[in-house]
Coordinates of C-alpha atoms and ligand atoms in Angstrom, one line a residue:
M1 CA -12.9 -22.7 0.6
P2 CA -16.7 -24.2 0.0
V3 CA -19.4 -22.1 1.1
P4 CA -20.5 -22.7 4.6
T5 CA -24.2 -23.5 5.5
F6 CA -26.4 -21.5 7.7
P7 CA -29.2 -22.0 10.0
P8 CA -32.4 -20.9 8.1
F9 CA -33.7 -17.1 7.8
P10 CA -36.5 -16.8 10.6
D11 CA -40.4 -17.4 8.6
D12 CA -42.1 -15.0 11.4
V13 CA -40.0 -11.6 10.7
P14 CA -41.6 -8.8 8.2
T15 CA -40.0 -9.6 4.9
H16 CA -40.1 -7.3 1.5
P17 CA -40.3 -9.5 -1.7
L18 CA -38.5 -8.3 -4.4
L19 CA -38.8 -9.1 -8.1
V20 CA -36.2 -11.2 -9.8
V21 CA -34.5 -10.7 -12.7
D22 CA -32.4 -13.0 -14.8
Y23 CA -29.2 -11.7 -15.9
N24 CA -28.8 -14.2 -18.8
L25 CA -31.9 -12.7 -20.3
L26 CA -31.0 -8.9 -19.8
K27 CA -27.8 -10.1 -21.8
I28 CA -30.0 -11.1 -24.7
R29 CA -32.0 -7.6 -24.1
D30 CA -35.5 -9.7 -23.9
Q31 CA -37.8 -7.2 -23.7
N32 CA -39.7 -8.9 -21.1
E33 CA -36.9 -8.6 -18.3
I34 CA -36.1 -5.9 -19.2
N35 CA -39.5 -4.3 -18.4
R36 CA -39.4 -6.1 -15.2
L37 CA -35.7 -4.9 -14.1
W38 CA -37.3 -1.4 -15.1
E39 CA -40.0 -1.7 -13.1
A40 CA -38.3 -3.0 -10.2
A41 CA -35.8 0.2 -10.7
T42 CA -38.4 2.9 -10.6
S43 CA -40.5 1.9 -7.7
L44 CA -38.3 0.1 -5.1
G45 CA -35.1 0.4 -6.8
F46 CA -34.0 -3.0 -5.3
W47 CA -33.8 -6.5 -7.1
Y48 CA -32.8 -9.5 -7.1
L49 CA -30.0 -10.7 -9.9
K50 CA -30.0 -14.3 -10.8
N51 CA -27.8 -16.2 -13.3
H52 CA -24.9 -13.2 -12.8
G53 CA -22.0 -15.7 -12.7
T54 CA -20.0 -14.3 -10.0
D55 CA -19.9 -16.6 -7.1
E56 CA -16.7 -17.9 -7.2
E57 CA -15.5 -14.4 -7.3
V58 CA -17.7 -13.8 -4.5
N59 CA -17.0 -16.2 -2.5
D60 CA -13.0 -15.9 -3.0
L61 CA -13.6 -11.9 -1.7
F62 CA -15.4 -13.5 1.4
D63 CA -11.8 -15.4 2.0
L64 CA -10.1 -12.5 1.4
G65 CA -12.3 -10.2 3.9
E66 CA -11.7 -12.7 6.3
E67 CA -8.1 -13.4 6.1
T68 CA -7.9 -9.0 6.2
M69 CA -10.6 -9.0 9.1
E70 CA -7.9 -11.5 10.9
L71 CA -4.9 -9.1 11.0
P72 CA -4.5 -7.4 14.2
L73 CA -6.3 -3.9 14.7
E74 CA -3.0 -2.2 14.7
E75 CA -1.9 -3.6 11.0
K76 CA -5.4 -2.2 9.8
M77 CA -5.4 0.7 10.5
K78 CA -2.5 1.7 8.8
Y79 CA -5.1 1.5 6.0
E80 CA -7.5 3.8 7.4
Q81 CA -9.7 5.8 5.1
G82 CA -9.2 8.9 7.4
D83 CA -11.8 11.5 8.1
A84 CA -10.9 13.9 4.9
G85 CA -14.4 11.9 3.1
S86 CA -11.9 9.7 1.1
S87 CA -13.7 6.2 1.1
F88 CA -11.1 4.3 0.3
G89 CA -9.2 1.5 2.6
Y90 CA -10.3 0.1 5.8
K91 CA -12.9 1.2 8.3
A92 CA -13.0 0.5 12.2
A93 CA -15.8 -0.5 13.9
G94 CA -17.6 2.5 15.3
A95 CA -16.2 5.3 12.9
N96 CA -19.5 6.1 11.5
A97 CA -22.0 7.3 12.8
V98 CA -25.6 5.2 12.4
D99 CA -28.0 8.1 13.5
A100 CA -28.3 12.0 13.9
S101 CA -27.9 11.0 17.9
G102 CA -24.0 10.0 17.4
L103 CA -24.7 6.0 18.0
K104 CA -21.2 4.0 16.6
D105 CA -21.8 1.7 13.8
T106 CA -20.6 -1.4 14.9
I107 CA -19.2 -3.0 11.7
E108 CA -15.7 -2.8 10.3
F109 CA -14.9 -2.8 6.4
L110 CA -12.2 -2.9 3.5
N111 CA -13.0 -0.6 0.2
I112 CA -10.8 -1.2 -2.7
A113 CA -11.1 1.1 -5.4
K114 CA -12.0 0.3 -8.6
D115 CA -9.1 2.1 -10.1
D116 CA -6.6 0.4 -7.9
A117 CA -8.3 -2.8 -8.8
L118 CA -7.3 -2.2 -12.4
A119 CA -4.5 -0.2 -12.2
Y120 CA -2.3 -2.7 -10.2
P121 CA 0.1 -3.3 -10.0
K122 CA 0.8 -0.1 -10.3
V123 CA -1.0 2.4 -7.4
A124 CA -3.7 4.5 -8.5
R125 CA -5.5 5.6 -5.8
R126 CA -4.0 4.5 -2.2
A127 CA -2.1 1.4 -0.4
Y128 CA -3.7 -1.8 0.6
P129 CA -2.2 -4.3 3.2
P130 CA 0.6 -6.6 1.8
N131 CA -2.1 -9.7 1.9
V132 CA -4.8 -7.7 -0.6
N133 CA -2.3 -7.1 -2.8
A134 CA -1.0 -10.4 -3.6
K135 CA -4.7 -11.6 -4.4
M136 CA -5.1 -8.0 -6.0
S137 CA -4.9 -9.7 -9.5
T138 CA -6.4 -13.1 -8.6
V139 CA -9.4 -12.0 -6.4
V140 CA -10.3 -8.6 -6.5
Q141 CA -9.8 -7.7 -10.0
P142 CA -11.9 -10.6 -11.3
F143 CA -14.7 -9.2 -8.9
V144 CA -14.2 -6.0 -10.0
R145 CA -14.2 -6.4 -13.4
K146 CA -17.3 -9.0 -13.7
S147 CA -19.3 -6.5 -11.1
V148 CA -18.4 -3.7 -13.7
D149 CA -19.7 -5.6 -16.8
I150 CA -22.6 -6.2 -15.3
N151 CA -23.5 -2.8 -13.8
T152 CA -22.5 -1.6 -17.4
T153 CA -25.1 -3.5 -19.2
L154 CA -27.8 -2.6 -16.4
L155 CA -27.0 1.2 -17.0
G156 CA -27.0 0.8 -20.9
I157 CA -30.5 -0.8 -20.6
F158 CA -31.3 2.2 -18.2
N159 CA -30.1 4.4 -20.7
D160 CA -32.1 3.4 -23.6
K161 CA -35.4 3.4 -21.4
L162 CA -34.5 6.6 -20.6
G163 CA -34.4 8.1 -23.6
L164 CA -30.5 9.4 -23.4
P165 CA -28.3 9.3 -26.6
E166 CA -26.6 5.8 -26.6
G167 CA -24.0 5.3 -24.4
T168 CA -24.6 8.2 -22.1
L169 CA -24.8 6.7 -18.9
P170 CA -21.8 4.4 -19.0
K171 CA -19.8 7.5 -20.7
L172 CA -20.6 9.1 -17.5
H173 CA -19.5 6.1 -15.5
S174 CA -16.4 5.6 -17.7
L175 CA -13.4 3.3 -16.6
E176 CA -10.9 6.1 -17.7
E177 CA -11.9 8.8 -15.4
H178 CA -10.8 8.1 -11.8
S179 CA -14.5 7.4 -9.7
G180 CA -15.8 6.6 -5.9
S181 CA -16.3 3.1 -7.6
E182 CA -15.3 0.1 -5.2
A183 CA -15.3 -3.2 -3.9
R184 CA -15.8 -3.3 -0.3
V185 CA -16.1 -6.6 2.2
I186 CA -18.1 -6.2 5.4
K187 CA -18.2 -8.1 8.3
N188 CA -20.5 -7.3 11.6
P189 CA -19.0 -9.1 14.4
P190 CA -21.8 -11.3 16.6
G191 CA -22.7 -10.6 19.8
Y192 CA -25.6 -8.2 19.0
P193 CA -29.5 -7.8 19.7
V194 CA -31.7 -7.9 16.5
E195 CA -32.3 -4.3 17.1
R196 CA -29.3 -2.8 17.4
M197 CA -28.3 -0.6 14.2
A198 CA -25.2 -2.3 12.5
I199 CA -25.4 0.4 9.4
G200 CA -27.7 3.5 9.7
A201 CA -30.3 4.1 7.5
H202 CA -29.2 5.2 4.4
T203 CA -29.1 5.6 0.4
D204 CA -26.0 4.7 -1.4
F205 CA -23.9 7.6 -2.6
G206 CA -23.5 6.1 -6.1
S207 CA -25.7 4.8 -9.2
L208 CA -25.9 1.0 -8.7
S209 CA -24.7 -1.7 -6.0
F210 CA -23.9 -4.9 -6.7
L211 CA -24.7 -6.8 -3.4
H212 CA -24.2 -10.4 -1.8
N213 CA -25.8 -11.7 1.3
R214 CA -25.5 -14.6 3.1
L215 CA -27.1 -14.0 6.5
G216 CA -30.0 -11.7 7.0
G217 CA -30.0 -8.2 8.4
L218 CA -30.6 -6.0 5.5
Q219 CA -33.5 -4.0 5.8
V220 CA -35.4 -1.5 3.8
L221 CA -38.0 1.3 4.5
P222 CA -40.4 0.8 1.2
P223 CA -42.2 4.5 -0.2
G224 CA -45.2 4.8 2.3
V225 CA -44.6 2.3 4.4
D226 CA -43.4 3.4 8.1
E227 CA -42.1 -0.8 8.9
W228 CA -38.7 -1.8 8.5
Q229 CA -38.6 -4.9 6.3
Y230 CA -35.6 -7.5 5.8
V231 CA -34.7 -8.4 2.1
K232 CA -34.4 -12.6 2.6
P233 CA -30.9 -13.3 1.1
L234 CA -31.5 -16.3 -1.5
P235 CA -28.5 -18.1 -2.5
G236 CA -27.0 -17.5 -6.0
H237 CA -29.1 -14.5 -6.2
A238 CA -27.4 -10.8 -5.9
I239 CA -29.2 -7.8 -4.7
C240 CA -29.0 -4.7 -6.9
N241 CA -29.8 -1.6 -6.1
V242 CA -30.0 2.1 -7.2
G243 CA -28.0 5.2 -5.3
D244 CA -28.5 8.5 -5.4
A245 CA -26.3 9.5 -8.4
L246 CA -28.7 7.8 -10.6
A247 CA -31.6 8.8 -9.1
V248 CA -30.7 12.2 -9.7
L249 CA -29.3 11.6 -13.1
S250 CA -32.4 10.2 -14.4
G251 CA -34.6 13.1 -12.6
G252 CA -36.0 11.0 -10.0
I253 CA -37.4 8.3 -12.5
L254 CA -35.0 5.3 -11.1
H255 CA -35.3 5.3 -7.2
S256 CA -32.7 5.0 -4.6
N257 CA -34.2 3.5 -1.5
I258 CA -33.6 3.7 2.0
H259 CA -32.1 1.1 3.7
R260 CA -29.9 -0.4 6.7
V261 CA -28.4 -3.2 8.3
M262 CA -29.2 -5.0 11.5
P263 CA -27.7 -8.0 12.9
P264 CA -29.2 -11.0 11.5
P265 CA -32.2 -11.9 12.7
G266 CA -33.4 -15.6 14.5
A267 CA -31.5 -18.7 14.6
Q268 CA -28.6 -16.6 12.5
N269 CA -27.7 -13.9 14.9
P270 CA -25.4 -15.6 16.9
L271 CA -23.5 -16.0 13.5
T272 CA -20.8 -13.2 11.8
R273 CA -22.3 -11.3 9.4
W274 CA -20.3 -10.8 6.0
S275 CA -21.3 -8.8 3.2
A276 CA -19.3 -7.9 -0.1
V277 CA -20.6 -5.1 -2.6
F278 CA -19.4 -3.5 -6.0
F279 CA -20.6 0.2 -6.1
T280 CA -20.6 1.6 -9.4
R281 CA -20.2 5.6 -8.8
P282 CA -19.8 8.5 -11.9
G283 CA -16.5 9.6 -12.5
N284 CA -15.4 12.2 -10.3
S285 CA -15.9 15.3 -12.1
I286 CA -19.5 14.2 -13.2
V287 CA -21.9 17.3 -11.8
L288 CA -24.5 15.4 -10.5
R289 CA -28.0 17.0 -11.8
P290 CA -30.7 15.6 -14.0
L291 CA -30.2 14.8 -17.6
A292 CA -33.1 16.7 -18.5
D293 CA -31.4 18.6 -21.7
Q294 CA -30.6 15.0 -23.1
S295 CA -34.2 13.5 -22.7
D296 CA -37.2 14.0 -23.1
I297 CA -39.0 11.7 -20.9
I298 CA -36.5 12.8 -18.0
K299 CA -37.5 16.7 -19.2
D300 CA -41.3 15.4 -18.5
K301 CA -40.6 14.2 -15.4
L302 CA -39.0 16.6 -13.9
S303 CA -41.8 19.5 -15.3
Q304 CA -44.3 16.9 -12.5
H305 CA -41.3 17.1 -9.7
P306 CA -42.6 19.3 -6.6
D307 CA -39.5 20.8 -6.1
P308 CA -37.4 20.2 -9.5
E309 CA -34.3 22.4 -7.6
S310 CA -33.6 20.3 -5.0
L311 CA -32.3 17.5 -7.7
D312 CA -29.9 19.9 -8.9
T313 CA -27.0 19.0 -6.3
G314 CA -24.3 21.7 -7.9
A315 CA -21.7 19.0 -6.8
T316 CA -19.8 16.2 -8.9
S317 CA -19.5 13.4 -7.9
L318 CA -16.5 13.9 -5.9
E319 CA -17.8 16.4 -3.7
W320 CA -21.2 14.7 -3.1
F321 CA -19.5 11.4 -1.7
T322 CA -16.7 13.3 0.3
R323 CA -19.2 15.5 2.0
R324 CA -21.6 11.9 2.7
I325 CA -18.3 10.1 4.1
K326 CA -17.0 13.1 5.8
N327 CA -19.9 13.7 7.9
Q328 CA -20.9 10.1 9.0
R329 CA -17.0 10.1 10.4
M330 CA -17.4 10.5 14.6
A331 CA -14.1 12.0 14.6
N332 CA -15.8 14.9 12.3
R333 CA -19.0 14.8 14.3
K334 CA -19.9 18.3 16.0
G335 CA -23.9 17.1 16.8
P336 CA -27.2 16.2 15.4
E337 CA -25.7 18.7 12.4
T338 CA -23.1 16.9 11.6
W339 CA -25.3 13.8 10.5
L340 CA -27.5 15.5 8.6
A341 CA -24.8 17.0 6.4
S342 CA -24.0 13.5 5.0
R343 CA -27.3 12.9 4.5
G344 CA -28.3 12.5 0.6
T345 CA -31.8 11.6 -1.1
E346 CA -33.5 10.5 1.8
Q347 CA -35.9 13.4 2.1
G348 CA -36.0 13.4 5.7
R349 CA -37.1 9.7 6.1
V350 CA -34.0 9.1 8.8
Ligands
LIG1 O1 -24.3 -5.0 4.1 C1 -25.5 -4.9 3.7 O2 -26.5 -5.9 3.5 C2 -25.7 -4.0 2.8 C3 -24.4 -2.9 3.2 C4 -25.1 -1.3 2.5 O3 -25.8 -1.1 2.8 C5 -23.9 -0.4 2.3 O4 -22.3 -1.0 2.2 O5 -24.0 0.6 1.9
LIG2 FE1 -26.3 0.5 1.3

């Protein structure tokens, strides 16, 4: 389907500019571009990525998301992610909390494990609706493959900048091991005022997120700033960000920033908001702690950290995700403490 045109993003709301990084230049290891990526990843931890060559795959995934969300709720619920802390599958609107008070989220999403997408027609992790299976090879796999390629390139660049032995970070995110890496399509229905949180404030759980937005609604709370600021969607530009796993592995050199999703602002507000993401996460067995024994740069950074132990999570990647996902589920909620138990590196800012 052709990409629809939308009302413009308003010009009277606070926005946060992001550096634009050119993927074509990263691919040829242009030093200047690598330095700009590094600057973005170690400050806000968010940047725009242009020339990523994934537009068609993203549009096809949006179409598949639309087709899936139109299924009757009863059908979608057959593929629900459940309450045990697994991420893969369908999540109905209202299944997660958005804050400590237990306000419910307003979005529904479908998560497809990279393990299932790449193993298809074998089932690696779980089942999906028949219409998703029908497009697994033609839509999901191509999106996952391109996203993996891009994020692996970024991991390779961070690896070298961090002074880690060649290939260390890509190896921790190997396709061979099962992981929490997944593709996600999100729908936020219209009808909510601009101040009604759709997804609560959070840091991403994994290492790198490759996000595609057409309408506004994503907001960041930059370090040292008290006001939430929108990230304006730019056509053809992905929004990339660092998640907790990479922040921890790098000893805090790479920054995992808090963000949340609100309904689209201004003239975009009456529209359904769709987003698509690929999350790259470490292999399930990888222990989330700074790689100080493999890099003097990380070791030095850690020696200046006020509380270096706080980065030693003692958790494997699988345990970290399971804890965070499980404790945001409304079905598991006992009180504000359940929300607190779902937190990552937000450091009390939400
Ligand atoms: O929809 C968006 O713009 C962001 C979604 C997000 O932050 C997430 O799924 O972790
Ligand atoms: Fe996120």
